[in-house]
XYZ file of C-alpha atoms in Angstrom:
367
model
C -0.464 23.914 -0.440
C -0.025 23.380 3.282
C 1.245 19.999 4.499
C 0.782 20.811 8.189
C -1.634 18.358 9.795
C -4.794 19.820 11.282
C -6.063 18.783 14.711
C -8.153 15.917 13.343
C -5.292 14.496 11.293
C -2.942 14.748 14.253
C -5.471 12.962 16.464
C -5.937 10.234 13.838
C -2.182 9.731 13.629
C -1.859 9.562 17.413
C -4.702 7.042 17.678
C -3.259 4.866 14.919
C 0.230 5.039 16.439
C -1.139 3.982 19.817
C -3.057 0.988 18.437
C -0.301 -0.245 16.141
C 2.476 0.161 18.705
C 0.519 -1.658 21.423
C -0.829 -4.462 19.219
C 2.030 -5.076 16.779
C 5.021 -5.878 18.927
C 7.642 -8.220 17.553
C 6.253 -11.270 19.371
C 2.773 -10.653 17.983
C 4.111 -10.139 14.454
C 6.048 -13.422 14.705
C 2.913 -15.251 15.821
C 0.930 -13.881 12.873
C 3.727 -14.821 10.469
C 3.481 -18.394 11.738
C -0.283 -18.544 11.141
C -2.003 -19.818 8.000
C -3.633 -16.497 7.071
C -0.694 -14.197 7.980
C -3.251 -11.567 9.009
C -3.791 -10.186 12.501
C -7.570 -10.360 12.789
C -7.551 -9.101 16.395
C -5.713 -5.958 15.323
C -8.065 -5.606 12.363
C -11.110 -5.675 14.645
C -9.565 -3.053 16.907
C -8.777 -0.788 13.961
C -12.343 -1.160 12.733
C -13.807 -0.413 16.167
C -11.651 2.720 16.341
C -13.029 3.842 12.971
C -9.648 3.669 11.236
C -10.540 1.039 8.630
C -13.386 3.178 7.309
C -11.680 6.517 7.893
C -11.712 7.491 4.192
C -14.998 5.828 3.208
C -18.349 7.670 2.899
C -20.310 8.179 6.100
C -23.482 6.842 4.477
C -21.812 3.416 4.566
C -20.471 3.731 8.084
C -17.189 5.339 7.116
C -15.492 8.359 8.613
C -15.986 10.542 5.517
C -12.461 11.861 5.832
C -10.072 12.162 2.905
C -7.319 10.184 1.265
C -4.756 12.139 3.289
C -6.185 10.736 6.518
C -5.841 7.206 5.156
C -2.182 7.926 4.386
C -1.700 9.162 7.956
C -2.908 5.771 9.212
C -0.816 3.851 6.682
C 2.348 5.628 7.774
C 1.757 4.408 11.320
C 1.095 0.883 10.067
C 4.423 0.961 8.235
C 6.294 2.041 11.362
C 5.167 -1.151 13.087
C 5.078 -3.392 9.973
C 1.639 -4.477 11.155
C 0.257 -7.459 9.173
C -3.236 -6.296 8.204
C -4.587 -5.765 4.633
C -5.483 -2.125 5.186
C -4.615 -0.243 2.000
C -5.955 -2.949 -0.301
C -9.278 -3.292 1.517
C -9.866 0.443 1.837
C -8.897 1.326 -1.736
C -10.967 -1.502 -3.217
C -13.915 -0.296 -1.129
C -13.218 3.301 -2.171
C -13.303 2.288 -5.842
C -16.641 0.551 -5.323
C -17.948 3.597 -3.431
C -16.786 5.865 -6.253
C -17.930 3.840 -9.255
C -20.169 0.993 -8.088
C -23.918 0.477 -8.039
C -26.062 0.940 -4.957
C -26.203 -2.831 -4.489
C -22.421 -3.208 -4.784
C -21.908 -0.446 -2.245
C -24.334 -2.109 0.154
C -22.676 -5.491 -0.218
C -19.056 -4.388 0.026
C -18.450 -0.816 1.190
C -20.455 -0.862 4.412
C -19.082 -4.249 5.591
C -15.546 -3.159 4.695
C -15.893 0.035 6.729
C -17.080 -2.060 9.676
C -14.145 -4.453 9.335
C -16.467 -7.359 8.542
C -14.719 -8.405 5.334
C -11.519 -7.962 3.360
C -11.213 -6.722 -0.211
C -8.241 -6.374 -2.501
C -7.088 -4.970 -5.835
C -5.434 -6.663 -8.801
C -3.579 -4.135 -10.946
C -0.154 -5.746 -11.278
C 0.853 -8.077 -14.113
C 3.911 -10.128 -15.051
C 6.876 -8.671 -16.902
C 7.656 -5.027 -17.731
C 4.326 -3.408 -17.180
C 2.727 -0.006 -16.728
C -0.145 -0.561 -14.263
C -2.221 2.091 -16.046
C -2.093 -0.019 -19.232
C -3.404 -3.491 -18.329
C -3.069 -6.338 -20.804
C -5.687 -8.580 -19.199
C -8.803 -8.300 -21.338
C -12.492 -7.943 -20.583
C -15.138 -8.969 -23.101
C -18.817 -8.077 -23.219
C -21.356 -10.474 -24.700
C -24.656 -9.734 -26.394
C -26.485 -9.678 -23.058
C -24.203 -7.014 -21.580
C -22.370 -9.459 -19.307
C -18.592 -9.207 -18.935
C -15.918 -11.891 -18.658
C -12.234 -11.535 -17.786
C -9.376 -13.234 -19.643
C -5.779 -13.137 -18.432
C -3.649 -13.072 -15.314
C -2.924 -10.706 -12.445
C 0.247 -11.054 -10.393
C 0.928 -10.630 -6.681
C -2.637 -9.783 -5.684
C -2.330 -9.048 -1.949
C -4.510 -10.921 0.548
C -6.586 -12.532 -2.190
C -6.897 -15.675 -0.056
C -9.199 -13.857 2.389
C -10.849 -11.333 0.048
C -14.596 -11.315 -0.510
C -14.105 -9.350 -3.725
C -11.306 -8.206 -6.009
C -11.241 -4.977 -8.000
C -9.148 -5.584 -11.128
C -8.077 -3.554 -14.129
C -8.537 -4.784 -17.686
C -8.432 -3.562 -21.263
C -11.723 -3.347 -23.160
C -12.582 -2.505 -26.781
C -13.289 1.045 -25.595
C -10.145 1.512 -23.497
C -9.580 0.334 -19.939
C -11.873 -0.327 -17.020
C -12.209 -1.503 -13.447
C -14.113 -4.695 -12.737
C -15.391 -6.395 -9.606
C -14.887 -10.146 -9.485
C -15.587 -12.928 -6.999
C -12.281 -14.721 -6.247
C -14.211 -17.874 -5.313
C -15.721 -18.233 -8.791
C -14.702 -21.530 -10.465
C -13.337 -19.591 -13.461
C -10.843 -17.809 -11.211
C -7.715 -19.858 -10.555
C -5.742 -18.716 -7.525
C -2.135 -19.652 -6.788
C -1.106 -18.405 -3.361
C 2.529 -17.548 -2.668
C 4.524 -16.180 0.238
C 5.883 -12.701 -0.424
C 9.113 -11.109 0.751
C 7.250 -9.767 3.801
C 5.993 -13.295 4.656
C 2.457 -12.245 3.745
C 0.292 -14.176 1.278
C -0.323 -12.874 -2.241
C -1.845 -14.635 -5.216
C -1.288 -14.991 -8.913
C -4.832 -15.031 -10.284
C -5.766 -16.434 -13.682
C -9.167 -15.512 -15.102
C -10.550 -18.032 -17.581
C -13.654 -16.281 -18.887
C -14.439 -15.325 -15.299
C -17.698 -13.404 -14.853
C -17.178 -9.842 -13.653
C -19.122 -6.665 -13.037
C -17.996 -3.466 -14.735
C -17.431 -0.682 -12.226
C -16.278 2.032 -14.624
C -14.290 2.729 -17.747
C -12.693 5.976 -18.792
C -10.138 7.228 -16.280
C -11.096 4.775 -13.513
C -7.907 2.705 -13.807
C -5.733 5.808 -13.440
C -7.887 6.870 -10.474
C -7.149 3.620 -8.647
C -3.486 3.296 -9.659
C -2.752 6.830 -8.427
C -4.200 6.040 -5.015
C -2.505 2.668 -4.708
C 0.891 4.157 -5.537
C 0.530 6.979 -3.024
C -0.806 4.591 -0.365
C 2.281 2.417 -0.831
C 4.451 5.531 -0.569
C 2.797 6.354 2.772
C 3.419 2.832 4.004
C 7.047 3.083 2.880
C 7.573 6.364 4.751
C 6.420 4.604 7.905
C 8.622 1.581 7.252
C 11.658 3.814 6.805
C 10.871 5.972 9.820
C 10.411 2.908 12.017
C 13.719 1.467 10.835
C 15.551 4.722 11.586
C 14.015 4.883 15.075
C 15.279 1.377 15.804
C 18.722 2.249 14.470
C 18.948 5.365 16.641
C 17.989 3.402 19.752
C 20.528 0.683 18.972
C 23.380 3.053 18.116
C 22.895 5.131 21.251
C 22.930 2.049 23.448
C 25.717 0.040 21.796
C 29.242 1.081 22.757
C 32.635 0.474 21.178
C 35.967 1.942 22.306
C 34.238 3.456 25.311
C 31.583 5.490 23.530
C 28.240 4.960 21.768
C 28.343 3.937 18.128
C 26.118 6.910 17.347
C 29.022 9.263 18.064
C 31.186 7.860 15.250
C 31.205 10.120 12.212
C 30.822 7.374 9.602
C 27.742 6.055 11.406
C 26.291 9.549 11.820
C 26.666 10.143 8.087
C 24.608 7.031 7.355
C 21.765 8.226 9.572
C 21.998 11.756 8.167
C 21.534 10.341 4.675
C 18.500 8.399 5.942
C 17.046 11.619 7.347
C 17.469 13.427 4.014
C 15.849 10.565 2.112
C 12.940 10.353 4.549
C 12.263 14.083 4.324
C 12.215 13.891 0.523
C 9.884 10.898 0.718
C 7.592 12.779 3.084
C 7.304 16.013 1.130
C 6.607 14.225 -2.155
C 4.126 11.896 -0.432
C 2.100 14.681 1.131
C 2.140 16.753 -2.047
C 0.635 13.853 -4.002
C -1.826 12.970 -1.214
C -2.932 16.603 -0.927
C -3.605 16.813 -4.656
C -5.618 13.582 -4.724
C -7.570 14.568 -1.612
C -8.457 17.975 -3.022
C -9.390 16.775 -6.488
C -6.468 18.465 -8.216
C -4.912 16.895 -11.302
C -1.864 15.124 -9.847
C 0.298 15.588 -12.932
C 3.665 13.999 -12.183
C 3.261 14.262 -8.387
C 2.145 10.654 -7.908
C 5.039 9.194 -9.879
C 7.530 11.465 -8.126
C 6.257 10.237 -4.747
C 6.321 6.645 -6.002
C 9.907 6.994 -7.255
C 11.152 8.487 -3.984
C 9.405 5.761 -1.978
C 10.899 3.082 -4.218
C 14.435 4.397 -4.600
C 15.069 6.211 -1.313
C 12.950 3.757 0.664
C 15.295 0.925 -0.226
C 18.337 3.014 0.665
C 16.911 3.777 4.102
C 16.136 0.179 5.051
C 19.488 -1.041 3.737
C 21.437 1.614 5.664
C 19.568 1.002 8.903
C 20.219 -2.718 8.663
C 23.881 -2.076 7.832
C 24.531 0.093 10.905
C 23.178 -2.698 13.112
C 26.153 -4.835 12.090
C 25.816 -8.603 12.346
C 22.615 -8.486 14.377
C 20.917 -6.678 11.506
C 20.905 -9.809 9.360
C 19.270 -11.893 12.084
C 15.873 -12.711 10.589
C 14.319 -12.635 14.065
C 15.605 -9.139 14.821
C 12.896 -6.454 14.387
C 14.801 -4.219 11.942
C 15.072 -7.123 9.485
C 11.306 -6.968 8.950
C 11.594 -3.324 7.943
C 14.149 -4.373 5.334
C 11.772 -7.018 3.974
C 8.817 -4.624 3.868
C 10.922 -1.905 2.262
C 12.080 -4.243 -0.504
C 8.573 -5.598 -1.124
C 6.995 -2.139 -1.377
C 9.811 -0.934 -3.636
C 9.157 -3.818 -6.032
C 5.396 -3.243 -6.155
C 3.973 -1.823 -9.405
C 7.443 -1.586 -10.914
C 10.831 -0.612 -9.539
C 12.544 2.762 -9.658
C 13.710 2.348 -13.277
C 10.136 1.684 -14.376
C 8.976 4.703 -12.380
C 11.530 6.922 -14.136
C 10.520 5.572 -17.539
C 6.868 6.383 -16.878
C 7.796 9.776 -15.446
C 9.935 10.569 -18.486
C 7.073 9.627 -20.795
C 4.760 11.998 -18.927
C 7.264 14.844 -19.100
C 7.764 14.224 -22.826
C 4.025 14.645 -23.275
C 4.126 17.943 -21.412
C 2.335 16.745 -18.279
C 2.732 19.445 -15.625
C 4.198 18.668 -12.226
């Protein structure tokens, strides 16, 4: 497999980098964090107009008809600027509807999502030790073929602005993905501020009506893509933090020379470089396999583990080398620390990743 970007992917990355860097400066991010929604709708509109929101969605619904890899290219650039827009959750929820939904569902949700006219989200995380591929929230079908959801989903991102939520649930036949209206009276939403100062919701479903998208392997399909999307975001977060550290260390002097020239400091940045390269190669391996329809094997979990474990090391080191200014909550690098910790805690930490990976290896799943 070849991880070298082609001309289109390079152009997409350059376009995304230009938009995010120009529209997500520290002052703008602070203003969004002080708002009620915690979402930069102006940036969202610009991303949609540039075709980046729908980059991986089918062209028949106004998308760019590119692949999952191209979405990850955009997400990496978002992570570099810690830009507050619900990109991965909207696109992957829309992608699930495009993959498994009915013609009416696609018309109602996929096309508007590609145009940036609405937000969507996914609910695949639950409380306590939990494998996201094995949901405990249940779905029940009545005699008329209608489905209802029973249980709770935790930390559902951007649910407060979502027009629809794609959730996982266990059924008598296995597991499945369901589409639910978050405004339904049987859906109880408790909004909370996350580590990144964004809004996420704990959602309780009390016999909430839902539409079945698909059973079978659909939950694994979505979880794989969410985990790799978060890994792409984490690569960007780490890379952005390292860039800020390099700029600071080259400009800050002690004992008549830049801090960057001190060996102990250089070692910290060298370790960050090694971690970032490992995060990148495992990310693009997993993204390549998902884009090309190959069985991912252990590749997704390996990328997830590196993003979780090494990602935290990178943001902690880069904050540490900033000294006292690094703990200033208004200083830009502090936001990279917060994002890095939030992403690392999503869908289970590194110990949970290793447990799932070990279980796969014990079953003989190929890498």
